[in-house]
Amino acid sequence: MGKTVNSVKQDIDFKRILKKYLKNWYLFAGFLLIALLWARHNNQFIEPVYSLRTTVLIEDKSNSSVLQERGQISSSPLLLNSKLIDNQISLLKSYAQIKKIIEKLDFSVSYYEKGKYIYNEIYKESPFLVQYNPDKWKILYKRIQVKVISPVEIELFSQEFPAFMSPVRYKMGDILSGDGYEFSIHWKDGINVDDLVSNQYAFLINDLNGLTGQYMNKTKVQIERGTSVLVVTSTGANKQKEADYLNQLTQEFLLSNLEKKNQILTNTILFIEKQLVQLGDELGEMEVMLEAFRKDNRFMVLQEKVAALLKNIDSESKDIKNLQMDIKYYQYLYDYVSEREDLDEILMPSSMGVNLPMFNAAAGDLSNLIRERDALLKNSNPQNPYIKILNGKIEEFKESMRESMRSVIETSKSKLQQTEDRLWHLNEEFANLPSLEREYLEMERKYKMLLNLYDFLRKRKTEVEIQRASNTPDHEIVDIAGSSGVTNVSKSPRLALVNAAIWAILLPALFLFFLVVLNNRVLGIEDVVSNTSVPIAGQISENTGKSFVPVLKSPNSYLTELFRIIRIKLNLTRELNEQVILVTSSTIEEGKSFVALNLASVYALTGKRTLYVGFDFRRPFNPEELNLDSSIGITMHLMHNIPLQTLIQKSFTKNLDILLAGPIPPNPDEMIESERTAEMLQNLRKNYDYIILDTPAIGLFGDAVLLNKHSDATLFVVRHNFTRKKEFVQAIHEAVEHSMKRLYIAYNDSKIRIKDRNIVIYGDEAPKRLAIMRIAIKARRLFIDFLRKI
């Protein structure tokens, strides 16, 4: 009987998919041809894009004489703080920095020259310049094409700007203005305009802010592994333009770094100069007073004791003056830290000759925190949690510095008080000297003290000026853009062709793959065998003729031989009363009636008396070419007791009779179950050798199951690429469950490939082919014969 499954097997049949690919090779060829032509067409419009790079070495060259106390990291690349490098990257890619570069290089207008297929950017090689009114913004980012008509006349056209949708001619140098635009075009000096006639150019006016954003996005900065070298890259259609941009960017980066360093020294010089002016005025006044005193009093030099006393007084007075300056400077530091946010302009203790190691360390750490916070603020907002943490640390460092300065100020004031006490005692001793001598010595002491301080500040100013003159940037350009590292990153024409070929193969392959995988119909014998063990009686090829009974029309055809094979496999023995074959299927339109009628015809060709019985009462079958009367049939015998002899019709073949279903009855199932049906079939067995019952689909109605007890064999018809797998599995499972007698499967409408010569042998006419196909087939046969001889 055979076994079957309850559900459809969903295994992917790669062999079938491969056959599908081979069968539809022309689909791949067509896609491939179209894709390659499309890719070749697009390759003509590929705009060249180049990638350029420059490298910058990040170092820390903080000066030991003045800048060493700002808390900078060691200049060794291995010891550089990663945050310091990140800060430099942020400065390098900052909006303000890039906007400054674009303004200097004047990228406001882009110029193009018409090539064979596309417009290429020509940058500095443009023969003309465009001057425009920046307040008229509607023309921004609209490409305007320029055709040179004559040395004094040009033609403007644009598909993007309404004012120039139609070609318009203007005089060179005229101001063109309208709604949202105002510009003029001028030839560059030294241009031979006669050589440019009929040439085509274009220009594009850019928005400065938008262009800055574009360059920010395409400027990439990376750190070379294991070093402190920054690799700065940019891409664009013009190599020289991108090289100028990168070189200017790195130069401005170094220049801004140097200016920031020099600003500290400049502030120190300004402070010293202010003090020198004040001391100079005081020295001048003292010189005038000393000269006048000498003239008026004819002053004489005192004795050595007086001179020693004066020396001590001068020393103490100088200490007092220095302490007062220190206290004043300490107060300046305290006020600066309390009132200012940054330390960029602070006068460090070293610049004033003061040693404050704790303050220096705190100032260095605070400076690093401020720089880190400022770098983050460029790309974030003050509500960032990490920025809040940095602000807290900054306030802690400031409070620490203020506390340090309060302690230093108190200590200095204490020292000042002690020095003033000693000076008071010396003055008491000096008071015992004659008043005239004492007055002169007091004036001379003040003068020397001011002179010494003046000389110290002048020397200090000279040192700082030398320091500023010899300053260099902390960083260094290693490679200049354009000299090396130029890479063409345009879309590769070859790669475009490869991609097109891949997609041309992939798309139809996926289409055919899913067509096979998602197809829920029976596509081959494999689908039948994989879902049931019911034996297959044979395959029936596609009926390409017009006849519904090709077995009778062409008894020697290949299709007839396929029906003979089914007859042989069914192997009914008349002597054993094996006469009745029941033909059914899973659903309608599967060729059940076609198979039943032609199978009956095959039995008739053997000389056996054969009867075709149409038992499909719901959809009665009547082949028109047999000229049968469909109004008479089985139902008239069963319902009205009309004799069968009057209802059976003859065909044009001697041994084949036809018994149609007749009028549609109201109760087909009850009629089939009736005793009259059993009696009718018993009588027919006596009068005919073989009887073929054409029954309704077993997957839809139970008629075939009811007639099973009257049959000797069952032929289940499956139609290629029509029968649904699920319906087939359910129907064949039902047939097995109801023990249909000697159950076989006939695979109908199969796409059997047969060679032309075999078709002719069976008496059929070979299909007509194109001349080129006939030549190819003949060449193939000759080649195969040649191989056989070898």
mmCIF file of C-alpha atoms in Angstrom, residues 326-459:
data_model
loop_
_atom_site.group_PDB
_atom_site.id
_atom_site.type_symbol
_atom_site.label_atom_id
_atom_site.label_comp_id
_atom_site.label_asym_id
_atom_site.label_seq_id
_atom_site.Cartn_x
_atom_site.Cartn_y
_atom_site.Cartn_z
ATOM 1 C CA ASP A 326 56.520 90.181 47.421
ATOM 2 C CA ILE A 327 53.417 90.843 49.533
ATOM 3 C CA LYS A 328 52.026 92.975 46.734
ATOM 4 C CA TYR A 329 52.727 90.186 44.220
ATOM 5 C CA TYR A 330 51.255 87.541 46.536
ATOM 6 C CA GLN A 331 48.143 89.640 46.884
ATOM 7 C CA TYR A 332 48.036 89.905 43.066
ATOM 8 C CA LEU A 333 48.195 86.091 42.808
ATOM 9 C CA TYR A 334 45.474 85.695 45.440
ATOM 10 C CA ASP A 335 43.173 88.179 43.666
ATOM 11 C CA TYR A 336 43.890 86.608 40.232
ATOM 12 C CA VAL A 337 43.010 83.107 41.384
ATOM 13 C CA SER A 338 39.877 84.375 43.142
ATOM 14 C CA GLU A 339 38.568 86.502 40.269
ATOM 15 C CA ARG A 340 39.817 84.882 37.019
ATOM 16 C CA GLU A 341 38.672 81.591 35.451
ATOM 17 C CA ASP A 342 41.855 80.636 33.570
ATOM 18 C CA LEU A 343 45.605 80.934 34.212
ATOM 19 C CA ASP A 344 46.692 81.801 30.670
ATOM 20 C CA GLU A 345 47.744 85.370 31.564
ATOM 21 C CA ILE A 346 48.987 84.874 35.123
ATOM 22 C CA LEU A 347 52.542 86.014 36.009
ATOM 23 C CA MET A 348 54.178 82.903 37.358
ATOM 24 C CA PRO A 349 56.444 83.200 40.477
ATOM 25 C CA SER A 350 59.556 82.347 38.449
ATOM 26 C CA SER A 351 59.052 85.421 36.283
ATOM 27 C CA MET A 352 59.238 87.580 39.462
ATOM 28 C CA GLY A 353 62.148 85.653 40.977
ATOM 29 C CA VAL A 354 59.929 84.088 43.639
ATOM 30 C CA ASN A 355 60.120 80.426 44.571
ATOM 31 C CA LEU A 356 56.688 78.929 45.416
ATOM 32 C CA PRO A 357 56.884 75.174 44.634
ATOM 33 C CA MET A 358 53.470 74.294 46.111
ATOM 34 C CA PHE A 359 51.759 77.092 44.212
ATOM 35 C CA ASN A 360 53.567 76.090 41.014
ATOM 36 C CA ALA A 361 52.450 72.458 41.268
ATOM 37 C CA ALA A 362 48.839 73.430 41.995
ATOM 38 C CA ALA A 363 48.891 75.984 39.150
ATOM 39 C CA GLY A 364 50.148 73.343 36.729
ATOM 40 C CA ASP A 365 47.450 70.840 37.723
ATOM 41 C CA LEU A 366 44.768 73.534 37.627
ATOM 42 C CA SER A 367 45.892 74.639 34.163
ATOM 43 C CA ASN A 368 45.611 71.064 32.869
ATOM 44 C CA LEU A 369 42.112 70.688 34.345
ATOM 45 C CA ILE A 370 40.947 73.978 32.798
ATOM 46 C CA ARG A 371 42.313 73.018 29.383
ATOM 47 C CA GLU A 372 40.649 69.607 29.599
ATOM 48 C CA ARG A 373 37.320 71.150 30.567
ATOM 49 C CA ASP A 374 37.507 73.781 27.795
ATOM 50 C CA ALA A 375 38.244 71.079 25.225
ATOM 51 C CA LEU A 376 35.185 69.095 26.345
ATOM 52 C CA LEU A 377 32.951 72.190 26.292
ATOM 53 C CA LYS A 378 33.593 72.590 22.568
ATOM 54 C CA ASN A 379 31.731 69.348 21.897
ATOM 55 C CA SER A 380 29.411 69.175 24.942
ATOM 56 C CA ASN A 381 27.415 71.367 27.356
ATOM 57 C CA PRO A 382 28.042 72.476 30.952
ATOM 58 C CA GLN A 383 25.505 69.916 32.227
ATOM 59 C CA ASN A 384 27.801 67.039 31.247
ATOM 60 C CA PRO A 385 28.474 65.045 34.486
ATOM 61 C CA TYR A 386 32.180 64.798 33.778
ATOM 62 C CA ILE A 387 32.414 68.562 33.201
ATOM 63 C CA LYS A 388 30.671 69.090 36.545
ATOM 64 C CA ILE A 389 33.280 66.868 38.205
ATOM 65 C CA LEU A 390 36.072 68.871 36.552
ATOM 66 C CA ASN A 391 34.485 72.137 37.755
ATOM 67 C CA GLY A 392 34.467 70.755 41.296
ATOM 68 C CA LYS A 393 38.153 69.790 41.070
ATOM 69 C CA ILE A 394 38.993 73.252 39.669
ATOM 70 C CA GLU A 395 37.311 74.933 42.631
ATOM 71 C CA GLU A 396 39.198 72.642 45.027
ATOM 72 C CA PHE A 397 42.542 73.548 43.423
ATOM 73 C CA LYS A 398 41.663 77.259 43.498
ATOM 74 C CA GLU A 399 40.782 77.064 47.184
ATOM 75 C CA SER A 400 44.069 75.230 47.831
ATOM 76 C CA MET A 401 45.995 77.949 45.995
ATOM 77 C CA ARG A 402 44.150 80.704 47.867
ATOM 78 C CA GLU A 403 44.911 79.027 51.190
ATOM 79 C CA SER A 404 48.570 78.706 50.171
ATOM 80 C CA MET A 405 48.729 82.398 49.277
ATOM 81 C CA ARG A 406 47.042 83.425 52.537
ATOM 82 C CA SER A 407 49.690 81.484 54.440
ATOM 83 C CA VAL A 408 52.512 83.009 52.376
ATOM 84 C CA ILE A 409 51.104 86.521 52.833
ATOM 85 C CA GLU A 410 50.852 86.062 56.611
ATOM 86 C CA THR A 411 54.420 84.709 56.757
ATOM 87 C CA SER A 412 55.741 87.609 54.622
ATOM 88 C CA LYS A 413 53.934 90.150 56.788
ATOM 89 C CA SER A 414 55.526 88.610 59.874
ATOM 90 C CA LYS A 415 58.976 88.852 58.264
ATOM 91 C CA LEU A 416 58.247 92.431 57.248
ATOM 92 C CA GLN A 417 57.326 93.328 60.832
ATOM 93 C CA GLN A 418 60.571 91.812 62.137
ATOM 94 C CA THR A 419 62.626 93.642 59.507
ATOM 95 C CA GLU A 420 60.872 96.922 60.298
ATOM 96 C CA ASP A 421 61.677 96.422 63.992
ATOM 97 C CA ARG A 422 65.379 95.981 63.212
ATOM 98 C CA LEU A 423 65.320 99.000 60.940
ATOM 99 C CA TRP A 424 63.682 101.037 63.730
ATOM 100 C CA HIS A 425 66.521 100.240 66.104
ATOM 101 C CA LEU A 426 69.075 101.164 63.433
ATOM 102 C CA ASN A 427 67.228 104.403 62.809
ATOM 103 C CA GLU A 428 67.300 105.134 66.547
ATOM 104 C CA GLU A 429 71.029 104.718 66.438
ATOM 105 C CA PHE A 430 71.220 106.785 63.290
ATOM 106 C CA ALA A 431 69.109 109.472 64.938
ATOM 107 C CA ASN A 432 71.978 110.252 67.210
ATOM 108 C CA LEU A 433 73.957 111.455 64.117
ATOM 109 C CA PRO A 434 73.829 115.068 63.125
ATOM 110 C CA SER A 435 70.517 115.834 61.457
ATOM 111 C CA LEU A 436 72.104 117.150 58.201
ATOM 112 C CA GLU A 437 74.217 114.069 57.680
ATOM 113 C CA ARG A 438 71.346 111.832 58.626
ATOM 114 C CA GLU A 439 69.068 113.470 56.037
ATOM 115 C CA TYR A 440 71.638 113.039 53.276
ATOM 116 C CA LEU A 441 72.328 109.420 54.106
ATOM 117 C CA GLU A 442 68.588 108.683 54.128
ATOM 118 C CA MET A 443 68.217 110.145 50.642
ATOM 119 C CA GLU A 444 71.241 108.264 49.319
ATOM 120 C CA ARG A 445 70.021 104.990 50.834
ATOM 121 C CA LYS A 446 66.653 105.303 49.104
ATOM 122 C CA TYR A 447 68.338 106.164 45.831
ATOM 123 C CA LYS A 448 70.623 103.111 45.874
ATOM 124 C CA MET A 449 67.727 100.867 46.803
ATOM 125 C CA LEU A 450 65.654 102.106 43.842
ATOM 126 C CA LEU A 451 68.643 101.854 41.512
ATOM 127 C CA ASN A 452 69.339 98.234 42.480
ATOM 128 C CA LEU A 453 65.700 97.271 41.967
ATOM 129 C CA TYR A 454 65.606 99.101 38.622
ATOM 130 C CA ASP A 455 68.711 97.263 37.397
ATOM 131 C CA PHE A 456 67.196 93.914 38.494
ATOM 132 C CA LEU A 457 63.961 94.514 36.556
ATOM 133 C CA ARG A 458 65.830 95.626 33.433
ATOM 134 C CA LYS A 459 67.919 92.462 33.527
#
